[in-house]
């Protein structure tokens, strides 16, 4: 039996019920020993090996194997899932949305406790499917797997899971998948830090015309409530030339919109051997032929530079939308959150942005019920919401994450108090968002058509440059095109439009 001890928490095995078909797949070791040491060659080697095993299993089954990759959490997880799907489809799986598949992978999130609970709940259902399908394999990856207590719980109570890996070794998926097929035990490989950034692995994009692009990994900020720096590790930027090469290829492949992804894109490039700014990366990206829209996520207010504000004003294809998480409007709470800005600084940033780009859409994240938050602190948050007038906001109840500084702060807020504040915040956010959206009613604006409407097949759904959703009559031939649409009616969260009004 192969072992895969690596630095970090290392790999280990938990015995799973013996499954005959895996044993029948022959002597793994001779073959696997010849794997090249270097990436991406190593990945391609394991993809080739896995392809043969998958073909073999499909023959036994009498039809192609199916896979279902489920993403929890943020855009970065969504992008990671595309990479996993890319490998799975290349090795012979047929991608499906049904979790009654031959291989199901949950790419997990752990930013709030309820994200974890969802995974445990759904694993119970998967176990039921697995009992009916002896071929079925279940894998878990992503942020939740970086927490030792989660892996312990899975080992003890969810031994039907076949493969567990973390955020730092996603690039090893092809190898881990192959070894999982050949093993009759739970394979676990979770590393503490990123070893390398592997470029040029296959991906399967969810949309042909838009794509996320990782520009950096990890986070150095240690906001006191947040678990991300512990599970995603320290900040590492990709080289600009690698990023631009990837985007050029995407543009040649028909991608019109890219979203540059990082936990804090405003500090992109600071730690590269030859440092570059995020603003300069945006300017270079904007020169790429064929690209029509550039978005990015997420910006930390403490690192938002004047140079970046200028890029919005100067560069037409950078979408006029900024997601600028506030978290709290109270300077006292912001200090306890370790956010490195105060209410006044945040409001000044908004003012400067609007001076340069008057119609910019602003969206945000806000946490309610952080330890020690008083009614006065909460009213400061409401005050910022009223002053800034966000186009939309994600509002969260504070969730205690073990291991973060905030988890051991005194004065944890009672759930009832936090929920009542949350309701008041939601009411303000929704009222203002609907009022803001009204300003565009009647205008004719370019819409990138994304999909056929899920409820009404005579409609298509797309997005304005500012990210607002528009539904209008049209057929599937419009998908991927940017077309002018008159916004005839505003429904608060979205618009109804027509092409020839
Ligand atoms: N509780 C509630 N919300 C959180 N976020 C991050 N950590 C927590 C937590 N412990 C929110 C922040 C962040 C968004 C991605 O998730 O608002 O911007
Ligand atoms: Fe978490 Fe703060 Fe980093 Fe965002 S910037 S991922 S909230 S630590």
Short mmCIF file of C-alpha atoms and ligand atoms in Angstrom, two decimals:
data_model
loop_
_atom_site.label_atom_id
_atom_site.label_comp_id
_atom_site.label_asym_id
_atom_site.label_seq_id
_atom_site.Cartn_x
_atom_site.Cartn_y
_atom_site.Cartn_z
CA UNK A 1 0.00 0.00 0.00
CA UNK A 2 1.40 3.40 -0.96
CA UNK A 3 1.88 6.03 1.66
CA UNK A 4 1.91 9.70 0.89
CA UNK A 5 3.41 11.35 3.93
CA UNK A 6 4.09 14.96 3.16
CA UNK A 7 4.92 17.94 5.26
CA UNK A 8 2.04 19.61 7.08
CA UNK A 9 -0.56 17.42 8.62
CA UNK A 10 0.61 14.70 6.24
CA UNK A 11 -1.40 12.01 4.61
CA UNK A 12 -3.01 9.16 6.43
CA UNK A 13 -5.37 6.35 5.73
CA UNK A 14 -8.47 5.11 7.43
CA UNK A 15 -9.68 1.68 6.50
CA UNK A 16 -12.76 1.65 4.32
CA UNK A 17 -14.81 -1.43 3.49
CA UNK A 18 -12.89 -3.51 0.94
CA UNK A 19 -14.17 -3.02 -2.60
CA UNK A 20 -13.40 -5.70 -5.12
CA UNK A 21 -13.43 -3.68 -8.32
CA UNK A 22 -10.53 -1.54 -7.15
CA UNK A 23 -8.42 -4.54 -6.32
CA UNK A 24 -9.02 -5.86 -9.81
CA UNK A 25 -7.35 -2.88 -11.40
CA UNK A 26 -3.95 -4.42 -11.29
CA UNK A 27 -0.65 -3.66 -9.78
CA UNK A 28 -0.56 0.07 -9.25
CA UNK A 29 2.96 0.48 -7.91
CA UNK A 30 5.11 -0.40 -10.91
CA UNK A 31 3.20 2.02 -13.02
CA UNK A 32 3.06 4.90 -10.53
CA UNK A 33 6.77 4.75 -9.71
CA UNK A 34 7.61 6.10 -13.16
CA UNK A 35 5.73 9.38 -12.57
CA UNK A 36 7.79 12.50 -13.43
CA UNK A 37 8.73 14.62 -10.40
CA UNK A 38 7.98 17.98 -12.03
CA UNK A 39 4.63 19.69 -12.51
CA UNK A 40 2.64 19.98 -14.71
CA UNK A 41 4.17 16.86 -16.31
CA UNK A 42 3.37 14.86 -13.16
CA UNK A 43 -0.30 15.83 -13.35
CA UNK A 44 -0.48 14.87 -17.02
CA UNK A 45 1.10 11.51 -16.20
CA UNK A 46 -1.51 10.78 -13.53
CA UNK A 47 -4.29 12.00 -15.81
CA UNK A 48 -3.22 9.45 -18.39
CA UNK A 49 -3.13 6.69 -15.74
CA UNK A 50 -6.52 7.73 -14.35
CA UNK A 51 -8.00 7.83 -17.85
CA UNK A 52 -7.23 4.13 -18.27
CA UNK A 53 -8.78 3.22 -14.91
CA UNK A 54 -11.86 5.32 -15.62
CA UNK A 55 -12.28 3.68 -19.04
CA UNK A 56 -11.97 0.29 -17.35
CA UNK A 57 -14.61 1.13 -14.76
CA UNK A 58 -16.91 2.59 -17.43
CA UNK A 59 -16.67 -0.67 -19.35
CA UNK A 60 -17.67 -2.59 -16.23
CA UNK A 61 -20.55 -0.18 -15.65
CA UNK A 62 -21.64 -0.29 -19.28
CA UNK A 63 -21.79 3.52 -19.63
CA UNK A 64 -19.50 6.52 -19.03
CA UNK A 65 -18.76 7.43 -15.40
CA UNK A 66 -20.44 10.61 -14.18
CA UNK A 67 -19.02 13.27 -11.89
CA UNK A 68 -20.59 16.07 -9.90
CA UNK A 69 -18.47 18.88 -8.43
CA UNK A 70 -20.35 21.01 -5.89
CA UNK A 71 -18.95 24.39 -4.89
CA UNK A 72 -19.61 26.04 -1.55
CA UNK A 73 -18.43 29.58 -0.83
CA UNK A 74 -16.62 32.16 -2.88
CA UNK A 75 -15.55 32.86 -6.46
CA UNK A 76 -12.13 31.42 -5.72
CA UNK A 77 -13.65 28.07 -4.84
CA UNK A 78 -15.74 28.29 -8.01
CA UNK A 79 -12.56 28.74 -10.02
CA UNK A 80 -10.85 25.83 -8.23
CA UNK A 81 -13.88 23.67 -9.06
CA UNK A 82 -13.46 24.51 -12.75
CA UNK A 83 -9.91 23.18 -12.57
CA UNK A 84 -11.07 19.95 -10.95
CA UNK A 85 -13.87 19.58 -13.49
CA UNK A 86 -11.30 20.17 -16.24
CA UNK A 87 -9.24 17.22 -15.07
CA UNK A 88 -12.26 14.97 -14.52
CA UNK A 89 -13.71 15.56 -17.97
CA UNK A 90 -10.28 15.09 -19.58
CA UNK A 91 -9.94 11.68 -17.91
CA UNK A 92 -13.30 10.51 -19.20
CA UNK A 93 -16.03 11.60 -16.78
CA UNK A 94 -19.29 13.08 -17.95
CA UNK A 95 -20.12 16.16 -15.90
CA UNK A 96 -23.56 16.19 -14.27
CA UNK A 97 -25.46 18.31 -11.77
CA UNK A 98 -26.93 15.26 -10.03
CA UNK A 99 -25.21 14.12 -6.86
CA UNK A 100 -26.24 10.54 -7.66
CA UNK A 101 -23.02 10.36 -9.67
CA UNK A 102 -20.05 7.96 -9.74
CA UNK A 103 -17.73 10.64 -8.34
CA UNK A 104 -18.96 13.48 -6.15
CA UNK A 105 -16.65 16.16 -4.83
CA UNK A 106 -17.60 18.90 -2.37
CA UNK A 107 -15.35 21.94 -2.58
CA UNK A 108 -16.04 23.34 0.88
CA UNK A 109 -16.07 26.73 2.60
CA UNK A 110 -15.56 27.39 6.28
CA UNK A 111 -15.90 31.16 6.52
CA UNK A 112 -19.03 30.80 8.68
CA UNK A 113 -20.17 27.90 10.83
CA UNK A 114 -23.35 27.28 8.81
CA UNK A 115 -21.19 26.53 5.73
CA UNK A 116 -19.67 23.60 7.66
CA UNK A 117 -23.03 22.35 8.89
CA UNK A 118 -24.38 22.27 5.36
CA UNK A 119 -21.59 19.92 4.30
CA UNK A 120 -22.15 17.46 7.15
CA UNK A 121 -25.89 17.43 6.38
CA UNK A 122 -25.40 16.74 2.69
CA UNK A 123 -22.79 14.05 3.31
CA UNK A 124 -25.52 12.00 4.99
CA UNK A 125 -27.52 12.08 1.76
CA UNK A 126 -24.46 11.13 -0.30
CA UNK A 127 -23.90 8.12 1.93
CA UNK A 128 -27.37 6.89 0.94
CA UNK A 129 -26.48 7.19 -2.76
CA UNK A 130 -23.20 5.41 -2.20
CA UNK A 131 -24.87 2.41 -0.61
CA UNK A 132 -26.79 1.95 -3.86
CA UNK A 133 -23.79 2.49 -6.18
CA UNK A 134 -20.68 0.40 -5.44
CA UNK A 135 -18.66 2.41 -7.98
CA UNK A 136 -19.33 5.69 -6.25
CA UNK A 137 -16.42 7.64 -4.74
CA UNK A 138 -16.77 10.73 -2.55
CA UNK A 139 -14.12 13.43 -2.15
CA UNK A 140 -13.92 16.59 -0.05
CA UNK A 141 -11.57 19.51 -0.53
CA UNK A 142 -11.35 23.23 0.14
CA UNK A 143 -11.10 25.45 3.21
CA UNK A 144 -12.98 23.25 5.69
CA UNK A 145 -10.43 20.46 5.17
CA UNK A 146 -7.64 22.71 6.43
CA UNK A 147 -9.14 22.49 9.92
CA UNK A 148 -7.74 19.55 11.88
CA UNK A 149 -10.93 19.05 13.94
CA UNK A 150 -12.96 18.68 10.73
CA UNK A 151 -10.69 15.96 9.38
CA UNK A 152 -10.82 14.17 12.75
CA UNK A 153 -14.61 14.24 12.70
CA UNK A 154 -14.70 12.92 9.13
CA UNK A 155 -12.31 10.10 10.01
CA UNK A 156 -14.42 9.10 12.95
CA UNK A 157 -17.96 9.49 11.69
CA UNK A 158 -17.84 9.73 7.88
CA UNK A 159 -15.54 6.86 6.96
CA UNK A 160 -17.42 6.38 3.68
CA UNK A 161 -15.55 9.43 2.31
CA UNK A 162 -12.77 8.26 -0.04
CA UNK A 163 -10.53 11.31 -0.47
CA UNK A 164 -9.79 14.46 1.52
CA UNK A 165 -7.40 17.18 0.42
CA UNK A 166 -6.88 20.83 1.26
CA UNK A 167 -6.46 24.21 -0.40
CA UNK A 168 -2.70 24.00 -0.96
CA UNK A 169 -2.53 20.81 -2.99
CA UNK A 170 -5.39 21.24 -5.42
CA UNK A 171 -2.82 21.01 -8.20
CA UNK A 172 -2.14 17.41 -7.07
CA UNK A 173 -5.74 16.39 -7.71
CA UNK A 174 -5.00 14.04 -10.64
CA UNK A 175 -2.47 12.11 -8.53
CA UNK A 176 -4.67 11.99 -5.46
CA UNK A 177 -7.65 10.90 -7.52
CA UNK A 178 -5.64 8.05 -9.09
CA UNK A 179 -4.34 6.90 -5.72
CA UNK A 180 -7.85 7.05 -4.31
CA UNK A 181 -9.07 4.72 -7.07
CA UNK A 182 -6.37 2.23 -6.16
CA UNK A 183 -6.87 2.43 -2.42
CA UNK A 184 -9.41 0.73 -0.22
CA UNK A 185 -8.94 3.31 2.53
CA UNK A 186 -9.75 6.95 3.07
CA UNK A 187 -6.89 8.96 1.56
CA UNK A 188 -6.10 12.23 3.31
CA UNK A 189 -3.56 14.79 2.18
CA UNK A 190 -3.73 18.19 3.81
CA UNK A 191 -0.71 20.51 3.71
CA UNK A 192 -0.01 23.53 5.88
CA UNK A 193 1.39 25.83 3.22
CA UNK A 194 1.51 26.29 -0.52
CA UNK A 195 4.50 24.58 -2.11
CA UNK A 196 4.25 25.95 -5.62
CA UNK A 197 1.92 27.63 -8.06
CA UNK A 198 1.36 25.23 -10.91
CA UNK A 199 0.33 26.86 -14.18
CA UNK A 200 -1.26 25.38 -17.30
CA UNK A 201 -3.52 22.69 -15.87
CA UNK A 202 -6.71 21.98 -17.82
CA UNK A 203 -9.93 23.71 -16.75
CA UNK A 204 -13.56 23.32 -17.72
CA UNK A 205 -15.19 26.73 -17.63
CA UNK A 206 -18.77 27.00 -16.45
CA UNK A 207 -19.35 29.76 -19.02
CA UNK A 208 -17.64 29.90 -22.42
CA UNK A 209 -17.64 33.73 -22.46
CA UNK A 210 -16.51 34.64 -18.95
CA UNK A 211 -13.96 33.34 -16.53
CA UNK A 212 -12.39 33.92 -13.16
CA UNK A 213 -8.61 34.22 -13.06
CA UNK A 214 -6.64 33.76 -9.84
CA UNK A 215 -4.09 36.50 -9.47
CA UNK A 216 -3.06 35.65 -5.92
CA UNK A 217 -3.69 33.11 -3.20
CA UNK A 218 -4.05 33.47 0.56
CA UNK A 219 -4.40 36.46 2.83
CA UNK A 220 -2.08 38.28 5.25
CA UNK A 221 -4.61 40.48 6.94
CA UNK A 222 -5.80 38.46 9.90
CA UNK A 223 -9.05 40.32 10.44
CA UNK A 224 -9.82 39.14 13.95
CA UNK A 225 -13.07 37.33 13.04
CA UNK A 226 -11.80 35.60 9.92
CA UNK A 227 -10.54 32.07 9.45
CA UNK A 228 -9.38 32.55 5.85
CA UNK A 229 -5.70 33.36 6.61
CA UNK A 230 -5.50 30.12 8.62
CA UNK A 231 -7.02 27.93 5.92
CA UNK A 232 -5.75 29.65 2.77
CA UNK A 233 -2.30 30.53 4.07
CA UNK A 234 -0.08 33.55 3.42
CA UNK A 235 -0.50 35.83 0.47
CA UNK A 236 1.29 34.75 -2.73
CA UNK A 237 0.91 36.64 -6.01
CA UNK A 238 1.20 35.02 -9.41
CA UNK A 239 3.69 36.55 -11.85
CA UNK A 240 1.99 39.18 -14.05
CA UNK A 241 3.29 37.57 -17.24
CA UNK A 242 1.66 34.24 -16.27
CA UNK A 243 -1.64 35.99 -15.53
CA UNK A 244 -1.59 37.97 -18.78
CA UNK A 245 -0.70 34.83 -20.75
CA UNK A 246 -3.66 33.02 -19.22
CA UNK A 247 -6.03 35.90 -20.01
CA UNK A 248 -4.72 36.20 -23.58
CA UNK A 249 -5.47 32.52 -24.10
CA UNK A 250 -8.93 32.93 -22.59
CA UNK A 251 -9.65 35.92 -24.86
CA UNK A 252 -8.52 33.91 -27.89
CA UNK A 253 -10.91 31.20 -26.76
CA UNK A 254 -13.89 33.61 -26.82
CA UNK A 255 -13.87 34.92 -23.25
CA UNK A 256 -15.20 38.49 -23.12
CA UNK A 257 -15.22 39.06 -19.39
CA UNK A 258 -12.62 38.14 -16.78
CA UNK A 259 -12.83 38.47 -13.03
CA UNK A 260 -9.44 38.82 -11.37
CA UNK A 261 -9.61 36.94 -8.09
CA UNK A 262 -7.82 37.29 -4.77
CA UNK A 263 -8.70 37.75 -1.09
CA UNK A 264 -7.22 41.22 -1.23
CA UNK A 265 -6.40 42.18 -4.81
CA UNK A 266 -5.31 45.66 -3.71
CA UNK A 267 -2.13 44.23 -2.25
CA UNK A 268 -1.41 42.20 -5.40
CA UNK A 269 2.21 42.16 -6.50
CA UNK A 270 3.75 43.73 -3.41
CA UNK A 271 5.75 40.62 -2.55
CA UNK A 272 6.87 39.67 -6.04
CA UNK A 273 10.59 39.69 -6.82
CA UNK A 274 9.90 42.66 -9.10
CA UNK A 275 6.95 44.30 -7.34
CA UNK A 276 4.04 45.58 -9.43
CA UNK A 277 0.78 47.25 -8.45
CA UNK A 278 -2.69 45.88 -9.00
CA UNK A 279 -3.53 49.03 -10.96
CA UNK A 280 -0.71 48.32 -13.40
CA UNK A 281 -1.89 44.71 -13.82
CA UNK A 282 -5.36 46.07 -14.66
CA UNK A 283 -3.93 48.48 -17.22
CA UNK A 284 -2.00 45.65 -18.91
CA UNK A 285 -5.04 43.38 -18.83
CA UNK A 286 -7.14 46.09 -20.48
CA UNK A 287 -4.81 46.01 -23.52
CA UNK A 288 -5.61 42.38 -24.33
CA UNK A 289 -7.40 41.98 -27.67
CA UNK A 290 -10.94 40.67 -27.58
CA UNK A 291 -11.56 41.34 -23.89
CA UNK A 292 -14.56 43.57 -23.23
CA UNK A 293 -15.06 43.57 -19.48
CA UNK A 294 -12.72 43.29 -16.50
CA UNK A 295 -13.96 42.80 -12.94
CA UNK A 296 -12.12 42.00 -9.74
CA UNK A 297 -12.75 40.76 -6.21
CA UNK A 298 -12.09 41.57 -3.34
CA UNK A 299 -10.68 44.95 -2.37
CA UNK A 300 -9.59 45.78 1.14
CA UNK A 301 -10.24 49.47 1.94
CA UNK A 302 -6.90 49.83 3.70
CA UNK A 303 -5.02 49.13 0.44
CA UNK A 304 -7.26 50.96 -2.03
CA UNK A 305 -4.86 53.29 -3.85
CA UNK A 306 -5.47 56.55 -5.70
CA UNK A 307 -3.83 54.84 -8.68
CA UNK A 308 -6.54 52.17 -8.67
CA UNK A 309 -9.28 54.80 -8.41
CA UNK A 310 -7.78 56.44 -11.49
CA UNK A 311 -7.89 53.17 -13.43
CA UNK A 312 -11.69 53.06 -13.10
CA UNK A 313 -11.93 56.53 -14.53
CA UNK A 314 -9.37 55.95 -17.32
CA UNK A 315 -9.97 52.43 -18.52
CA UNK A 316 -13.26 51.84 -20.26
CA UNK A 317 -13.33 48.06 -20.02
CA UNK A 318 -12.76 47.98 -16.26
CA UNK A 319 -16.37 47.66 -15.08
CA UNK A 320 -17.68 50.56 -12.96
CA UNK A 321 -18.31 48.36 -9.94
CA UNK A 322 -16.31 48.08 -6.75
CA UNK A 323 -16.94 45.57 -3.99
CA UNK A 324 -15.48 47.29 -0.93
CA UNK A 325 -16.21 45.37 2.27
CA UNK A 326 -17.10 47.69 5.13
CA UNK A 327 -17.61 44.99 7.83
CA UNK A 328 -18.63 47.64 10.39
CA UNK A 329 -19.30 51.38 10.39
CA UNK A 330 -18.02 51.79 13.94
CA UNK A 331 -14.37 52.86 14.17
CA UNK A 332 -14.18 51.22 17.58
CA UNK A 333 -15.34 47.85 16.20
CA UNK A 334 -13.18 48.23 13.07
CA UNK A 335 -10.14 48.52 15.35
CA UNK A 336 -11.18 45.37 17.22
CA UNK A 337 -11.67 43.67 13.86
CA UNK A 338 -8.07 44.60 12.95
CA UNK A 339 -9.22 46.25 9.74
CA UNK A 340 -6.69 49.14 9.72
CA UNK A 341 -9.15 51.87 8.66
CA UNK A 342 -11.85 53.84 10.39
CA UNK A 343 -15.28 55.12 9.43
CA UNK A 344 -13.96 58.48 8.20
CA UNK A 345 -11.28 56.93 6.03
CA UNK A 346 -13.83 54.60 4.44
CA UNK A 347 -16.22 57.47 3.70
CA UNK A 348 -13.36 59.51 2.21
CA UNK A 349 -12.51 56.63 -0.13
CA UNK A 350 -16.11 56.49 -1.31
CA UNK A 351 -16.15 60.23 -1.90
CA UNK A 352 -12.92 60.09 -3.92
CA UNK A 353 -14.21 57.18 -6.00
CA UNK A 354 -17.43 59.01 -6.80
CA UNK A 355 -15.60 62.21 -7.69
CA UNK A 356 -13.67 60.29 -10.33
CA UNK A 357 -16.41 57.86 -11.46
CA UNK A 358 -19.78 59.39 -10.47
CA UNK A 359 -21.89 56.42 -11.49
CA UNK A 360 -19.74 53.69 -9.98
CA UNK A 361 -21.71 50.88 -8.32
CA UNK A 362 -20.58 50.12 -4.82
CA UNK A 363 -21.28 46.87 -3.02
CA UNK A 364 -20.10 45.63 0.33
CA UNK A 365 -19.96 42.99 3.07
CA UNK A 366 -21.19 43.81 6.57
CA UNK A 367 -20.98 41.73 9.74
CA UNK A 368 -23.56 42.23 12.49
CA UNK A 369 -23.04 41.14 16.08
CA UNK A 370 -19.24 41.20 16.32
CA UNK A 371 -18.20 40.73 20.00
CA UNK A 372 -18.75 43.89 22.00
CA UNK A 373 -20.92 45.58 19.33
CA UNK A 374 -23.25 48.02 21.10
CA UNK A 375 -26.41 49.62 19.77
CA UNK A 376 -24.33 52.79 19.16
CA UNK A 377 -21.78 50.82 17.14
CA UNK A 378 -24.58 49.29 15.10
CA UNK A 379 -26.10 52.73 14.46
CA UNK A 380 -22.70 53.80 13.05
CA UNK A 381 -22.96 50.92 10.58
CA UNK A 382 -26.47 51.99 9.58
CA UNK A 383 -25.17 55.53 9.20
CA UNK A 384 -22.49 54.45 6.70
CA UNK A 385 -25.10 52.43 4.80
CA UNK A 386 -27.33 55.53 4.58
CA UNK A 387 -24.43 57.76 3.53
CA UNK A 388 -22.80 55.49 0.97
CA UNK A 389 -26.06 54.12 -0.48
CA UNK A 390 -24.77 50.75 -1.67
CA UNK A 391 -26.08 49.14 -4.84
CA UNK A 392 -26.19 45.93 -2.88
CA UNK A 393 -24.68 44.45 0.25
CA UNK A 394 -24.02 41.01 1.66
CA UNK A 395 -24.97 41.04 5.30
CA UNK A 396 -23.75 38.37 7.73
CA UNK A 397 -24.44 37.45 11.31
CA UNK A 398 -21.10 37.21 13.09
CA UNK A 399 -20.06 33.57 13.27
CA UNK A 400 -17.57 32.48 15.89
CA UNK A 401 -14.64 30.69 14.27
CA UNK A 402 -12.48 28.76 16.70
CA UNK A 403 -8.84 29.76 16.57
CA UNK A 404 -9.50 33.37 15.55
CA UNK A 405 -8.84 36.20 18.06
CA UNK A 406 -12.49 37.32 18.04
CA UNK A 407 -13.65 33.89 19.22
CA UNK A 408 -12.12 34.51 22.63
CA UNK A 409 -13.13 38.17 22.95
CA UNK A 410 -15.46 39.04 25.82
CA UNK A 411 -19.05 40.23 25.26
CA UNK A 412 -20.12 37.80 22.57
CA UNK A 413 -23.48 39.16 21.38
CA UNK A 414 -26.70 37.31 22.14
CA UNK A 415 -28.22 35.74 19.06
CA UNK A 416 -31.57 37.53 19.54
CA UNK A 417 -29.90 40.95 19.69
CA UNK A 418 -27.77 40.23 16.63
CA UNK A 419 -30.76 38.92 14.67
CA UNK A 420 -32.84 41.98 15.45
CA UNK A 421 -30.01 44.27 14.26
CA UNK A 422 -29.55 42.10 11.20
CA UNK A 423 -33.20 42.62 10.24
CA UNK A 424 -32.91 46.39 10.59
CA UNK A 425 -29.75 46.38 8.48
CA UNK A 426 -31.32 44.19 5.81
CA UNK A 427 -34.33 46.50 5.57
CA UNK A 428 -32.07 49.54 5.04
CA UNK A 429 -29.82 47.75 2.54
CA UNK A 430 -32.76 46.48 0.47
CA UNK A 431 -34.64 49.80 0.50
CA UNK A 432 -31.56 51.73 -0.63
CA UNK A 433 -30.56 49.15 -3.25
CA UNK A 434 -34.04 49.36 -4.83
CA UNK A 435 -33.92 53.17 -4.82
CA UNK A 436 -30.44 53.12 -6.38
CA UNK A 437 -31.47 50.68 -9.08
CA UNK A 438 -34.34 52.97 -10.17
CA UNK A 439 -31.86 55.51 -11.54
CA UNK A 440 -31.10 53.37 -14.59
CA UNK A 441 -34.72 52.61 -15.56
CA UNK A 442 -35.43 53.78 -19.10
CA UNK A 443 -31.77 53.73 -20.16
CA UNK A 444 -30.43 51.50 -22.94
CA UNK A 445 -27.25 49.76 -21.77
CA UNK A 446 -25.00 46.90 -22.90
CA UNK A 447 -25.89 43.53 -21.39
CA UNK A 448 -23.66 40.46 -21.51
CA UNK A 449 -26.14 37.61 -21.98
CA UNK A 450 -25.29 34.72 -19.64
CA UNK A 451 -28.05 32.13 -19.88
CA UNK A 452 -31.57 31.24 -20.75
CA UNK A 453 -33.93 32.29 -17.94
CA UNK A 454 -34.52 29.38 -15.57
CA UNK A 455 -38.22 30.11 -15.02
CA UNK A 456 -39.25 31.37 -18.44
CA UNK A 457 -37.57 29.95 -21.55
CA UNK A 458 -38.69 32.91 -23.69
CA UNK A 459 -36.35 35.14 -21.66
CA UNK A 460 -32.58 35.37 -21.35
CA UNK A 461 -30.64 36.70 -18.38
CA UNK A 462 -27.53 38.84 -18.45
CA UNK A 463 -25.60 41.49 -16.59
CA UNK A 464 -24.91 45.18 -16.98
CA UNK A 465 -21.33 46.40 -16.64
CA UNK A 466 -22.21 47.39 -13.05
CA UNK A 467 -23.12 43.73 -12.38
CA UNK A 468 -26.92 44.24 -12.11
CA UNK A 469 -29.06 41.43 -13.51
CA UNK A 470 -31.40 42.00 -16.50
CA UNK A 471 -34.03 39.61 -17.89
CA UNK A 472 -35.35 40.25 -21.41
CA UNK A 473 -37.00 38.38 -24.30
CA UNK A 474 -34.45 36.49 -26.37
CA UNK A 475 -33.19 33.04 -27.29
CA UNK A 476 -30.13 30.94 -26.57
CA UNK A 477 -28.31 32.28 -29.66
CA UNK A 478 -27.68 35.49 -27.69
CA UNK A 479 -25.72 33.75 -24.94
CA UNK A 480 -22.20 35.14 -24.75
CA UNK A 481 -23.04 38.29 -26.72
CA UNK A 482 -23.07 41.86 -25.48
CA UNK A 483 -26.26 43.51 -26.72
CA UNK A 484 -27.96 46.87 -26.01
CA UNK A 485 -31.06 46.43 -23.84
CA UNK A 486 -33.57 49.05 -22.72
CA UNK A 487 -34.30 48.70 -19.02
CA UNK A 488 -38.07 49.03 -19.07
CA UNK A 489 -38.81 48.15 -15.46
CA UNK A 490 -36.83 47.97 -12.23
CA UNK A 491 -37.86 45.19 -9.85
CA UNK A 492 -35.59 46.16 -7.00
CA UNK A 493 -32.92 43.49 -7.36
CA UNK A 494 -33.08 43.20 -11.12
CA UNK A 495 -34.43 44.76 -14.30
CA UNK A 496 -36.85 43.63 -16.95
CA UNK A 497 -35.73 44.88 -20.34
CA UNK A 498 -36.42 44.78 -24.04
CA UNK A 499 -34.16 44.95 -27.07
CA UNK A 500 -36.30 47.14 -29.30
CA UNK A 501 -38.12 49.48 -26.94
N1 LIG B 1 -18.63 35.75 10.65
C1 LIG B 1 -19.44 36.38 9.78
N2 LIG B 1 -19.03 36.81 8.58
C2 LIG B 1 -17.74 36.61 8.24
N3 LIG B 1 -17.05 36.94 7.13
C3 LIG B 1 -15.78 36.50 7.28
N4 LIG B 1 -15.64 35.90 8.46
C4 LIG B 1 -16.84 35.96 9.10
C5 LIG B 1 -17.33 35.53 10.35
N5 LIG B 1 -16.54 34.91 11.22
C6 LIG B 1 -17.63 37.68 6.02
C7 LIG B 1 -16.90 39.01 5.79
C8 LIG B 1 -16.16 38.77 4.51
C9 LIG B 1 -17.07 37.80 3.80
C10 LIG B 1 -16.44 37.03 2.69
O1 LIG B 1 -17.50 36.93 4.83
O2 LIG B 1 -17.87 40.01 5.64
O3 LIG B 1 -15.96 39.95 3.76
FE1 LIG B 2 -10.63 37.43 5.89
FE2 LIG B 2 -9.87 39.97 6.26
FE3 LIG B 2 -8.41 38.35 4.65
FE4 LIG B 2 -10.84 39.18 3.87
S1 LIG B 2 -9.06 40.50 4.25
S2 LIG B 2 -10.03 37.07 3.75
S3 LIG B 2 -11.98 39.25 5.80
S4 LIG B 2 -8.71 38.13 6.86
#
